[in-house]
Amino acid sequence: MSKPQHSSGLMPVPAHLQKYIDQRDWLNELRDLFYPEFISVDAAELEHFGRDWTRVYTPDPLAVVFPRTTLEVSHFLKWCFDRDIAVVPSGGRTGLAGGAIAARKEIVLSLDRMRDIGPVNVLERTVRVQAGAITEAVHIAAKPQGLLWPVDFASKGSSTVGGNIATNAGGVRVIRYGLTRNWVLGLTVVLMDGRILELNGALEKNNTGIDLRHLFIGSEGILGVITEAVLKLEPLPPESDVMLLGVLDLPHVFKLFERVRQSGQALQAFELMSRDCLNVIREVRGLQVPLSPAAEYGVLIEVERPYTDEILESWLSAPGVVDGVMAQSPAEARQLWELREGVAETLSGMGILHKHDLSLPISRLEAFMSEWATRIPRDYAGFTPYVFGHIGDGNLHVNVMKPESMSVEAFRARCAEMDHDLFSYVQECQGSVSAEHGIGLNKRHLLKYTRTPDEIALMKAMKQVFDPKGLLNPGKIFE
Ligand code: MLT
Ligand code: ZN
Protein backbone atom coordinates (compact mmCIF):
# COMPACT_ATOMS: atom_id res chain seq x y z
CA MET A 1 0.00 0.00 0.00
CA SER A 2 1.35 3.45 -0.83
CA LYS A 3 2.07 5.93 1.94
CA PRO A 4 -0.65 8.49 2.79
CA GLN A 5 -0.08 11.87 1.15
CA HIS A 6 -1.56 15.33 1.43
CA SER A 7 -3.81 16.46 -1.37
CA SER A 8 -0.84 18.63 -2.41
CA GLY A 9 1.07 15.41 -3.12
CA LEU A 10 3.42 16.12 -0.20
CA MET A 11 3.88 14.00 2.89
CA PRO A 12 2.36 15.53 6.06
CA VAL A 13 4.53 17.61 8.41
CA PRO A 14 6.32 15.22 10.81
CA ALA A 15 4.62 15.18 14.24
CA HIS A 16 7.80 15.88 16.23
CA LEU A 17 8.02 19.35 14.62
CA GLN A 18 4.89 20.50 16.44
CA LYS A 19 6.94 21.58 19.46
CA TYR A 20 9.11 23.80 17.22
CA ILE A 21 5.96 25.31 15.72
CA ASP A 22 4.29 25.92 19.12
CA GLN A 23 7.28 27.10 21.12
CA ARG A 24 9.94 29.43 19.84
CA ASP A 25 12.70 29.10 22.46
CA TRP A 26 14.86 27.29 19.90
CA LEU A 27 15.04 30.55 17.94
CA ASN A 28 16.91 32.21 20.78
CA GLU A 29 19.10 29.16 21.10
CA LEU A 30 20.13 29.56 17.45
CA ARG A 31 20.55 33.33 17.81
CA ASP A 32 22.87 32.73 20.77
CA LEU A 33 24.80 30.04 18.94
CA PHE A 34 25.27 32.22 15.86
CA TYR A 35 24.10 35.89 15.85
CA PRO A 36 20.69 37.59 15.90
CA GLU A 37 20.34 38.10 12.14
CA PHE A 38 21.31 34.48 11.44
CA ILE A 39 17.67 33.40 11.50
CA SER A 40 14.38 34.94 10.43
CA VAL A 41 10.76 33.96 10.89
CA ASP A 42 9.42 37.08 9.24
CA ALA A 43 6.30 36.07 7.27
CA ALA A 44 7.36 37.85 4.06
CA GLU A 45 10.80 36.21 4.18
CA LEU A 46 9.30 32.79 4.80
CA GLU A 47 7.09 33.25 1.76
CA HIS A 48 9.96 34.58 -0.37
CA PHE A 49 12.57 32.00 0.57
CA GLY A 50 10.15 29.08 0.71
CA ARG A 51 9.52 28.94 -3.02
CA ASP A 52 11.15 28.97 -6.41
CA TRP A 53 9.88 30.18 -9.79
CA THR A 54 7.32 27.38 -9.92
CA ARG A 55 4.03 28.32 -8.39
CA VAL A 56 2.54 24.89 -7.78
CA TYR A 57 3.17 24.48 -4.02
CA THR A 58 2.40 26.84 -1.15
CA PRO A 59 5.57 27.69 0.79
CA ASP A 60 5.44 26.93 4.51
CA PRO A 61 8.93 26.86 6.06
CA LEU A 62 9.63 26.91 9.79
CA ALA A 63 12.34 29.57 9.45
CA VAL A 64 15.08 30.76 7.15
CA VAL A 65 18.76 31.01 8.08
CA PHE A 66 21.50 33.03 6.43
CA PRO A 67 24.95 31.60 7.20
CA ARG A 68 28.08 33.37 5.96
CA THR A 69 30.64 30.57 5.97
CA THR A 70 30.99 26.85 5.35
CA LEU A 71 31.71 26.37 9.04
CA GLU A 72 28.44 28.05 10.00
CA VAL A 73 26.58 25.80 7.52
CA SER A 74 28.26 22.79 9.10
CA HIS A 75 27.33 23.79 12.67
CA PHE A 76 23.80 24.60 11.65
CA LEU A 77 23.23 21.32 9.77
CA LYS A 78 24.59 19.37 12.73
CA TRP A 79 22.18 21.25 14.99
CA CYS A 80 19.27 20.26 12.72
CA PHE A 81 20.57 16.69 12.36
CA ASP A 82 20.53 16.24 16.14
CA ARG A 83 16.92 17.45 16.28
CA ASP A 84 15.57 15.74 13.14
CA ILE A 85 14.70 19.04 11.51
CA ALA A 86 14.64 18.99 7.72
CA VAL A 87 16.51 21.62 5.69
CA VAL A 88 15.96 22.99 2.19
CA PRO A 89 19.04 24.59 0.59
CA SER A 90 18.19 27.77 -1.30
CA GLY A 91 20.11 29.68 -3.98
CA GLY A 92 18.50 32.09 -6.45
CA ARG A 93 15.32 29.97 -6.54
CA THR A 94 15.03 30.42 -10.30
CA GLY A 95 14.46 26.68 -10.76
CA LEU A 96 11.47 25.41 -12.69
CA ALA A 97 10.96 21.99 -11.13
CA GLY A 98 10.09 22.85 -7.52
CA GLY A 99 13.53 21.77 -6.28
CA ALA A 100 13.80 24.61 -3.74
CA ILE A 101 10.29 24.53 -2.27
CA ALA A 102 9.94 24.38 1.53
CA ALA A 103 6.31 23.45 2.14
CA ARG A 104 6.56 21.05 5.10
CA LYS A 105 8.03 23.16 7.92
CA GLU A 106 11.62 22.69 6.84
CA ILE A 107 14.22 25.34 7.66
CA VAL A 108 15.42 27.10 4.52
CA LEU A 109 19.19 27.43 4.37
CA SER A 110 19.72 30.48 2.18
CA LEU A 111 23.14 31.00 0.60
CA ASP A 112 22.30 34.69 0.05
CA ARG A 113 25.06 35.92 2.35
CA MET A 114 27.67 33.63 0.80
CA ARG A 115 28.40 35.55 -2.38
CA ASP A 116 32.17 36.01 -2.25
CA ILE A 117 34.03 35.66 -5.51
CA GLY A 118 37.77 35.13 -5.04
CA PRO A 119 40.46 36.51 -7.30
CA VAL A 120 40.56 34.98 -10.75
CA ASN A 121 43.61 32.74 -11.15
CA VAL A 122 44.68 33.50 -14.69
CA LEU A 123 47.34 30.80 -14.84
CA GLU A 124 45.02 28.05 -13.66
CA ARG A 125 41.98 29.61 -15.33
CA THR A 126 39.97 29.11 -12.16
CA VAL A 127 38.07 31.15 -9.63
CA ARG A 128 36.95 30.07 -6.17
CA VAL A 129 33.49 31.30 -5.21
CA GLN A 130 30.96 30.86 -2.46
CA ALA A 131 27.85 29.04 -3.60
CA GLY A 132 25.57 32.06 -3.28
CA ALA A 133 27.56 34.03 -5.89
CA ILE A 134 25.30 35.23 -8.68
CA THR A 135 26.02 33.59 -12.06
CA GLU A 136 26.34 36.89 -13.87
CA ALA A 137 28.65 38.28 -11.18
CA VAL A 138 31.08 35.46 -11.99
CA HIS A 139 30.94 36.45 -15.67
CA ILE A 140 31.67 40.05 -14.71
CA ALA A 141 34.59 39.04 -12.47
CA ALA A 142 36.21 36.84 -15.13
CA LYS A 143 35.78 39.11 -18.15
CA PRO A 144 38.57 41.64 -17.44
CA GLN A 145 41.01 38.70 -17.41
CA GLY A 146 39.77 37.60 -20.83
CA LEU A 147 38.00 34.61 -19.25
CA LEU A 148 34.50 33.22 -19.13
CA TRP A 149 32.47 30.87 -16.95
CA PRO A 150 30.32 29.54 -19.78
CA VAL A 151 27.13 28.82 -17.84
CA ASP A 152 24.58 31.20 -19.29
CA PHE A 153 20.81 31.63 -19.38
CA ALA A 154 18.08 34.26 -19.11
CA SER A 155 18.00 34.05 -15.29
CA LYS A 156 21.75 34.59 -14.86
CA GLY A 157 21.14 37.87 -13.01
CA SER A 158 19.33 36.03 -10.19
CA SER A 159 20.52 32.42 -10.29
CA THR A 160 23.43 31.34 -8.13
CA VAL A 161 26.46 29.19 -8.75
CA GLY A 162 25.39 26.70 -6.07
CA GLY A 163 21.98 26.31 -7.70
CA ASN A 164 23.54 25.99 -11.16
CA ILE A 165 25.76 23.18 -9.88
CA ALA A 166 23.10 21.45 -7.78
CA THR A 167 20.84 21.27 -10.84
CA ASN A 168 23.63 20.80 -13.42
CA ALA A 169 21.96 23.69 -15.24
CA GLY A 170 21.85 23.93 -19.02
CA GLY A 171 20.92 27.11 -20.83
CA VAL A 172 21.63 28.82 -24.11
CA ARG A 173 25.33 27.91 -24.61
CA VAL A 174 25.20 24.16 -24.11
CA ILE A 175 25.72 23.52 -27.81
CA ARG A 176 29.15 25.14 -27.44
CA TYR A 177 30.21 24.36 -23.88
CA GLY A 178 28.05 21.54 -22.52
CA LEU A 179 26.31 21.52 -19.14
CA THR A 180 27.46 23.13 -15.87
CA ARG A 181 29.17 19.87 -14.85
CA ASN A 182 31.98 20.59 -17.32
CA TRP A 183 32.85 23.86 -15.60
CA VAL A 184 33.28 22.74 -12.00
CA LEU A 185 36.70 21.64 -10.79
CA GLY A 186 36.27 21.54 -7.03
CA LEU A 187 33.45 21.55 -4.52
CA THR A 188 33.10 22.15 -0.81
CA VAL A 189 30.07 20.25 0.40
CA VAL A 190 28.53 19.97 3.86
CA LEU A 191 26.67 16.78 4.71
CA MET A 192 23.52 16.79 6.82
CA ASP A 193 25.46 15.53 9.87
CA GLY A 194 27.83 18.51 9.60
CA ARG A 195 30.80 16.78 7.95
CA ILE A 196 32.63 18.97 5.46
CA LEU A 197 33.98 17.46 2.24
CA GLU A 198 36.61 19.18 0.12
CA LEU A 199 36.31 17.52 -3.27
CA ASN A 200 38.99 17.77 -5.91
CA GLY A 201 40.29 21.29 -5.13
CA ALA A 202 41.48 22.97 -8.31
CA LEU A 203 42.73 19.81 -10.00
CA GLU A 204 42.08 19.29 -13.67
CA LYS A 205 43.32 15.69 -13.38
CA ASN A 206 42.79 13.49 -10.35
CA ASN A 207 42.41 9.82 -11.07
CA THR A 208 41.92 8.48 -7.57
CA GLY A 209 38.83 6.35 -7.50
CA ILE A 210 35.22 7.54 -7.59
CA ASP A 211 34.99 11.28 -8.14
CA LEU A 212 32.43 12.18 -5.46
CA ARG A 213 32.22 15.73 -6.80
CA HIS A 214 30.14 14.46 -9.69
CA LEU A 215 27.59 12.87 -7.36
CA PHE A 216 26.73 16.27 -5.97
CA ILE A 217 26.51 17.98 -9.37
CA GLY A 218 22.89 17.62 -10.44
CA SER A 219 21.78 15.98 -7.18
CA GLU A 220 19.35 18.86 -6.48
CA GLY A 221 20.52 19.38 -2.94
CA ILE A 222 19.43 15.99 -1.60
CA LEU A 223 22.90 14.64 -0.79
CA GLY A 224 24.72 17.63 0.66
CA VAL A 225 24.85 21.43 0.65
CA ILE A 226 27.33 22.90 -1.82
CA THR A 227 28.91 25.90 -0.08
CA GLU A 228 31.92 26.72 -2.27
CA ALA A 229 33.22 25.81 -5.70
CA VAL A 230 36.33 26.14 -7.78
CA LEU A 231 35.05 27.02 -11.23
CA LYS A 232 36.86 26.26 -14.42
CA LEU A 233 37.13 29.20 -16.79
CA GLU A 234 37.58 29.36 -20.53
CA PRO A 235 39.16 32.08 -22.69
CA LEU A 236 36.48 34.47 -23.94
CA PRO A 237 35.30 33.27 -27.34
CA PRO A 238 36.02 35.28 -30.48
CA GLU A 239 33.41 37.87 -31.40
CA SER A 240 30.23 36.38 -32.75
CA ASP A 241 27.26 37.35 -34.86
CA VAL A 242 23.62 36.81 -34.07
CA MET A 243 20.95 36.21 -36.69
CA LEU A 244 17.28 35.39 -36.63
CA LEU A 245 16.01 33.35 -39.55
CA GLY A 246 12.40 32.68 -40.49
CA VAL A 247 11.90 29.08 -41.57
CA LEU A 248 8.91 27.73 -43.43
CA ASP A 249 8.31 24.53 -41.50
CA LEU A 250 9.85 21.92 -39.24
CA PRO A 251 11.55 19.72 -41.87
CA HIS A 252 13.35 22.80 -43.13
CA VAL A 253 14.44 23.76 -39.62
CA PHE A 254 16.24 20.44 -39.33
CA LYS A 255 17.69 20.68 -42.85
CA LEU A 256 19.03 24.09 -41.88
CA PHE A 257 20.51 22.65 -38.69
CA GLU A 258 22.23 19.92 -40.69
CA ARG A 259 23.66 22.46 -43.10
CA VAL A 260 24.86 24.71 -40.27
CA ARG A 261 26.43 21.77 -38.42
CA GLN A 262 28.15 20.49 -41.51
CA SER A 263 29.72 23.86 -42.22
CA GLY A 264 31.98 23.10 -39.26
CA GLN A 265 31.55 26.63 -37.94
CA ALA A 266 31.69 27.10 -34.15
CA LEU A 267 28.16 27.82 -32.94
CA GLN A 268 27.32 29.63 -29.72
CA ALA A 269 23.61 28.88 -30.07
CA PHE A 270 20.97 27.32 -32.30
CA GLU A 271 17.60 28.13 -30.75
CA LEU A 272 14.03 27.62 -31.91
CA MET A 273 10.76 29.51 -31.43
CA SER A 274 7.43 28.54 -32.97
CA ARG A 275 5.22 31.14 -34.62
CA ASP A 276 2.90 31.08 -31.58
CA CYS A 277 5.86 32.02 -29.37
CA LEU A 278 6.88 34.80 -31.74
CA ASN A 279 3.31 36.08 -31.75
CA VAL A 280 3.15 36.40 -27.96
CA ILE A 281 6.53 38.11 -27.96
CA ARG A 282 5.13 40.56 -30.49
CA GLU A 283 1.63 41.01 -29.13
CA VAL A 284 2.00 40.51 -25.37
CA ARG A 285 5.55 41.66 -24.73
CA GLY A 286 5.32 44.36 -27.38
CA LEU A 287 8.68 43.61 -29.00
CA GLN A 288 9.32 43.95 -32.68
CA VAL A 289 9.80 40.58 -34.36
CA PRO A 290 11.53 41.15 -37.68
CA LEU A 291 10.13 38.05 -39.42
CA SER A 292 7.27 37.62 -41.88
CA PRO A 293 4.23 35.62 -40.73
CA ALA A 294 5.01 33.07 -43.46
CA ALA A 295 7.69 31.62 -41.20
CA GLU A 296 6.29 28.87 -39.01
CA TYR A 297 9.50 28.94 -36.94
CA GLY A 298 12.12 31.46 -35.96
CA VAL A 299 15.67 30.15 -35.53
CA LEU A 300 18.21 32.20 -33.63
CA ILE A 301 21.79 31.39 -34.54
CA GLU A 302 24.87 32.80 -32.87
CA VAL A 303 28.02 32.02 -34.81
CA GLU A 304 31.63 32.71 -33.93
CA ARG A 305 33.84 34.69 -36.24
CA PRO A 306 35.56 34.30 -38.56
CA TYR A 307 33.39 32.65 -41.18
CA THR A 308 33.29 33.13 -44.89
CA ASP A 309 30.62 34.91 -46.94
CA GLU A 310 30.02 31.59 -48.68
CA ILE A 311 29.12 29.92 -45.39
CA LEU A 312 26.72 32.68 -44.45
CA GLU A 313 25.21 32.72 -47.90
CA SER A 314 24.66 28.96 -47.81
CA TRP A 315 22.73 29.28 -44.55
CA LEU A 316 20.62 32.21 -45.71
CA SER A 317 19.78 30.54 -48.98
CA ALA A 318 19.01 27.16 -47.43
CA PRO A 319 15.69 25.74 -48.67
CA GLY A 320 12.80 26.91 -46.53
CA VAL A 321 14.57 29.96 -45.07
CA VAL A 322 12.05 32.61 -45.98
CA ASP A 323 13.64 35.65 -44.39
CA GLY A 324 16.11 36.72 -41.77
CA VAL A 325 17.98 39.52 -40.08
CA MET A 326 21.51 39.76 -38.79
CA ALA A 327 22.36 42.03 -35.84
CA GLN A 328 24.60 44.90 -36.90
CA SER A 329 25.69 45.87 -33.39
CA PRO A 330 25.89 44.35 -29.90
CA ALA A 331 22.69 46.24 -29.02
CA GLU A 332 20.86 44.66 -31.94
CA ALA A 333 22.26 41.26 -30.99
CA ARG A 334 20.85 41.80 -27.49
CA GLN A 335 17.47 42.68 -28.99
CA LEU A 336 17.37 39.43 -30.95
CA TRP A 337 18.32 37.47 -27.85
CA GLU A 338 15.54 39.23 -25.92
CA LEU A 339 13.02 37.67 -28.28
CA ARG A 340 14.20 34.19 -27.40
CA GLU A 341 14.94 34.74 -23.73
CA GLY A 342 11.62 36.53 -23.21
CA VAL A 343 9.46 33.60 -24.33
CA ALA A 344 9.22 31.69 -21.04
CA GLU A 345 8.65 34.79 -18.90
CA THR A 346 6.02 36.19 -21.26
CA LEU A 347 4.12 32.91 -21.32
CA SER A 348 4.25 32.65 -17.51
CA GLY A 349 2.62 36.07 -17.24
CA MET A 350 -0.23 35.08 -19.54
CA GLY A 351 -1.92 32.32 -17.59
CA ILE A 352 -1.55 28.89 -16.07
CA LEU A 353 1.04 26.83 -17.87
CA HIS A 354 2.03 23.22 -17.96
CA LYS A 355 5.72 23.13 -18.83
CA HIS A 356 7.89 20.50 -20.44
CA ASP A 357 11.65 20.33 -20.74
CA LEU A 358 12.35 17.21 -22.69
CA SER A 359 15.45 15.90 -24.33
CA LEU A 360 15.87 13.59 -27.29
CA PRO A 361 18.69 12.37 -29.49
CA ILE A 362 18.83 15.13 -32.12
CA SER A 363 18.37 12.61 -34.91
CA ARG A 364 14.93 11.69 -33.53
CA LEU A 365 13.71 15.17 -32.71
CA GLU A 366 12.07 16.02 -36.03
CA ALA A 367 9.96 12.85 -36.17
CA PHE A 368 9.06 13.30 -32.52
CA MET A 369 7.97 16.90 -32.98
CA SER A 370 5.84 16.25 -36.05
CA GLU A 371 4.15 13.29 -34.41
CA TRP A 372 3.41 15.36 -31.34
CA ALA A 373 2.15 18.27 -33.45
CA THR A 374 -0.43 15.86 -34.90
CA ARG A 375 -1.41 14.34 -31.57
CA ILE A 376 -2.05 17.55 -29.61
CA PRO A 377 -4.95 18.92 -31.70
CA ARG A 378 -6.29 15.39 -32.25
CA ASP A 379 -6.18 14.16 -28.64
CA TYR A 380 -6.07 17.36 -26.57
CA ALA A 381 -8.52 19.72 -28.22
CA GLY A 382 -8.28 23.28 -26.92
CA PHE A 383 -4.64 22.99 -25.81
CA THR A 384 -2.26 25.50 -27.39
CA PRO A 385 1.32 24.25 -27.29
CA TYR A 386 4.06 26.88 -27.29
CA VAL A 387 7.15 25.23 -28.68
CA PHE A 388 10.64 26.63 -28.19
CA GLY A 389 14.01 25.53 -26.97
CA HIS A 390 17.63 24.68 -27.42
CA ILE A 391 17.09 22.62 -30.47
CA GLY A 392 20.79 22.33 -31.22
CA ASP A 393 21.09 20.31 -27.99
CA GLY A 394 18.00 18.19 -28.64
CA ASN A 395 16.24 20.07 -25.82
CA LEU A 396 12.66 21.09 -26.41
CA HIS A 397 10.41 23.20 -24.20
CA VAL A 398 6.71 22.75 -24.76
CA ASN A 399 4.50 25.01 -22.67
CA VAL A 400 0.78 24.28 -22.75
CA MET A 401 -1.54 27.12 -21.72
CA LYS A 402 -4.71 26.39 -19.75
CA PRO A 403 -7.71 27.15 -21.97
CA GLU A 404 -9.81 29.94 -20.42
CA SER A 405 -12.93 27.80 -20.34
CA MET A 406 -11.27 24.93 -18.43
CA SER A 407 -11.04 24.78 -14.62
CA VAL A 408 -7.56 24.49 -13.10
CA GLU A 409 -8.37 21.03 -11.74
CA ALA A 410 -9.63 19.77 -15.09
CA PHE A 411 -6.56 21.24 -16.79
CA ARG A 412 -4.15 19.57 -14.36
CA ALA A 413 -5.93 16.22 -14.74
CA ARG A 414 -5.85 16.45 -18.53
CA CYS A 415 -2.16 17.44 -18.43
CA ALA A 416 -1.41 14.38 -16.31
CA GLU A 417 -2.98 12.22 -19.04
CA MET A 418 -1.04 14.10 -21.67
CA ASP A 419 2.21 13.62 -19.72
CA HIS A 420 1.68 9.89 -19.70
CA ASP A 421 1.22 9.88 -23.50
CA LEU A 422 4.04 12.31 -24.12
CA PHE A 423 6.61 10.68 -21.89
CA SER A 424 5.75 7.14 -22.95
CA TYR A 425 6.61 8.38 -26.41
CA VAL A 426 9.76 10.13 -25.14
CA GLN A 427 10.77 6.84 -23.51
CA GLU A 428 10.20 5.00 -26.78
CA CYS A 429 12.48 7.51 -28.51
CA GLN A 430 15.14 7.09 -25.78
CA GLY A 431 14.77 10.62 -24.54
CA SER A 432 14.58 12.24 -21.11
CA VAL A 433 11.73 13.81 -19.14
CA SER A 434 14.00 16.64 -18.05
CA ALA A 435 16.86 18.02 -20.11
CA GLU A 436 17.94 20.90 -17.91
CA HIS A 437 15.34 21.88 -15.31
CA GLY A 438 15.68 18.85 -13.04
CA ILE A 439 13.10 16.69 -11.26
CA GLY A 440 12.45 18.55 -7.98
CA LEU A 441 8.93 18.02 -6.69
CA ASN A 442 7.19 18.63 -9.98
CA LYS A 443 8.52 15.75 -12.02
CA ARG A 444 8.99 12.96 -9.50
CA HIS A 445 6.16 10.98 -11.06
CA LEU A 446 7.90 11.21 -14.44
CA LEU A 447 11.30 9.90 -13.34
CA LYS A 448 10.26 6.35 -14.23
CA TYR A 449 10.00 7.26 -17.92
CA THR A 450 13.72 7.99 -18.06
CA ARG A 451 15.32 5.98 -15.26
CA THR A 452 14.94 2.24 -14.76
CA PRO A 453 13.82 0.75 -11.41
CA ASP A 454 17.42 -0.34 -10.85
CA GLU A 455 18.71 3.19 -11.41
CA ILE A 456 16.10 4.66 -9.08
CA ALA A 457 16.89 2.07 -6.40
CA LEU A 458 20.59 2.95 -6.63
CA MET A 459 19.83 6.67 -6.37
CA LYS A 460 17.78 5.98 -3.24
CA ALA A 461 20.58 3.87 -1.81
CA MET A 462 22.97 6.75 -2.38
CA LYS A 463 20.61 9.14 -0.62
CA GLN A 464 20.60 6.73 2.31
CA VAL A 465 24.41 6.80 2.50
CA PHE A 466 24.74 10.58 2.48
CA ASP A 467 21.58 11.49 4.40
CA PRO A 468 20.34 8.42 6.31
CA LYS A 469 17.71 10.40 8.20
CA GLY A 470 16.28 11.86 4.97
CA LEU A 471 16.47 15.43 6.29
CA LEU A 472 18.08 17.22 3.36
CA ASN A 473 15.72 18.67 0.75
CA PRO A 474 13.23 15.91 1.55
CA GLY A 475 10.79 14.72 -1.07
CA LYS A 476 12.80 16.11 -4.00
CA ILE A 477 13.57 13.78 -6.94
CA PHE A 478 11.76 10.94 -5.10
CA GLU A 479 9.92 10.48 -1.82
C1 MLT B 1 14.33 28.66 -21.48
O1 MLT B 1 14.96 27.96 -22.25
O2 MLT B 1 13.83 29.74 -21.83
C2 MLT B 1 14.23 28.23 -20.06
O3 MLT B 1 14.65 26.94 -19.87
C3 MLT B 1 12.94 28.58 -19.43
C4 MLT B 1 11.77 27.69 -19.64
O4 MLT B 1 11.86 26.65 -20.28
O5 MLT B 1 10.71 27.98 -19.14
ZN1 ZN C 1 15.72 26.20 -21.54
JSON list of N, CA and C and ligand atoms in Angstrom, two decimals, residues 96 340 344 355 388 390 397 436-437, ligand 1:
[
{"chain": "A", "resi": 96, "resn": "LEU", "atom": "N", "xyz": [12.78, 25.58, -12.10]},
{"chain": "A", "resi": 96, "resn": "LEU", "atom": "CA", "xyz": [11.47, 25.41, -12.69]},
{"chain": "A", "resi": 96, "resn": "LEU", "atom": "C", "xyz": [10.88, 24.03, -12.42]},
{"chain": "A", "resi": 340, "resn": "ARG", "atom": "N", "xyz": [14.15, 35.60, -27.83]},
{"chain": "A", "resi": 340, "resn": "ARG", "atom": "CA", "xyz": [14.20, 34.19, -27.40]},
{"chain": "A", "resi": 340, "resn": "ARG", "atom": "C", "xyz": [14.11, 34.07, -25.88]},
{"chain": "A", "resi": 344, "resn": "ALA", "atom": "N", "xyz": [9.73, 32.38, -22.22]},
{"chain": "A", "resi": 344, "resn": "ALA", "atom": "CA", "xyz": [9.22, 31.69, -21.04]},
{"chain": "A", "resi": 344, "resn": "ALA", "atom": "C", "xyz": [8.54, 32.68, -20.08]},
{"chain": "A", "resi": 355, "resn": "LYS", "atom": "N", "xyz": [4.45, 22.98, -18.13]},
{"chain": "A", "resi": 355, "resn": "LYS", "atom": "CA", "xyz": [5.72, 23.13, -18.83]},
{"chain": "A", "resi": 355, "resn": "LYS", "atom": "C", "xyz": [6.42, 21.79, -19.03]},
{"chain": "A", "resi": 388, "resn": "PHE", "atom": "N", "xyz": [9.39, 25.88, -28.04]},
{"chain": "A", "resi": 388, "resn": "PHE", "atom": "CA", "xyz": [10.64, 26.63, -28.19]},
{"chain": "A", "resi": 388, "resn": "PHE", "atom": "C", "xyz": [11.75, 25.79, -27.56]},
{"chain": "A", "resi": 390, "resn": "HIS", "atom": "N", "xyz": [16.22, 24.75, -27.03]},
{"chain": "A", "resi": 390, "resn": "HIS", "atom": "CA", "xyz": [17.63, 24.68, -27.42]},
{"chain": "A", "resi": 390, "resn": "HIS", "atom": "C", "xyz": [17.77, 23.52, -28.38]},
{"chain": "A", "resi": 397, "resn": "HIS", "atom": "N", "xyz": [11.37, 22.77, -25.22]},
{"chain": "A", "resi": 397, "resn": "HIS", "atom": "CA", "xyz": [10.41, 23.20, -24.20]},
{"chain": "A", "resi": 397, "resn": "HIS", "atom": "C", "xyz": [9.05, 23.28, -24.87]},
{"chain": "A", "resi": 436, "resn": "GLU", "atom": "N", "xyz": [17.11, 19.93, -18.62]},
{"chain": "A", "resi": 436, "resn": "GLU", "atom": "CA", "xyz": [17.94, 20.90, -17.91]},
{"chain": "A", "resi": 436, "resn": "GLU", "atom": "C", "xyz": [17.28, 21.49, -16.67]},
{"chain": "A", "resi": 437, "resn": "HIS", "atom": "N", "xyz": [16.00, 21.26, -16.46]},
{"chain": "A", "resi": 437, "resn": "HIS", "atom": "CA", "xyz": [15.34, 21.88, -15.31]},
{"chain": "A", "resi": 437, "resn": "HIS", "atom": "C", "xyz": [15.42, 21.03, -14.05]},
{"chain": "B", "resi": 1, "resn": "MLT", "atom": "C1", "xyz": [14.33, 28.66, -21.48]},
{"chain": "B", "resi": 1, "resn": "MLT", "atom": "O1", "xyz": [14.96, 27.96, -22.25]},
{"chain": "B", "resi": 1, "resn": "MLT", "atom": "O2", "xyz": [13.83, 29.74, -21.83]},
{"chain": "B", "resi": 1, "resn": "MLT", "atom": "C2", "xyz": [14.23, 28.23, -20.06]},
{"chain": "B", "resi": 1, "resn": "MLT", "atom": "O3", "xyz": [14.65, 26.94, -19.87]},
{"chain": "B", "resi": 1, "resn": "MLT", "atom": "C3", "xyz": [12.94, 28.58, -19.43]},
{"chain": "B", "resi": 1, "resn": "MLT", "atom": "C4", "xyz": [11.77, 27.69, -19.64]},
{"chain": "B", "resi": 1, "resn": "MLT", "atom": "O4", "xyz": [11.86, 26.65, -20.28]},
{"chain": "B", "resi": 1, "resn": "MLT", "atom": "O5", "xyz": [10.71, 27.98, -19.14]}
]
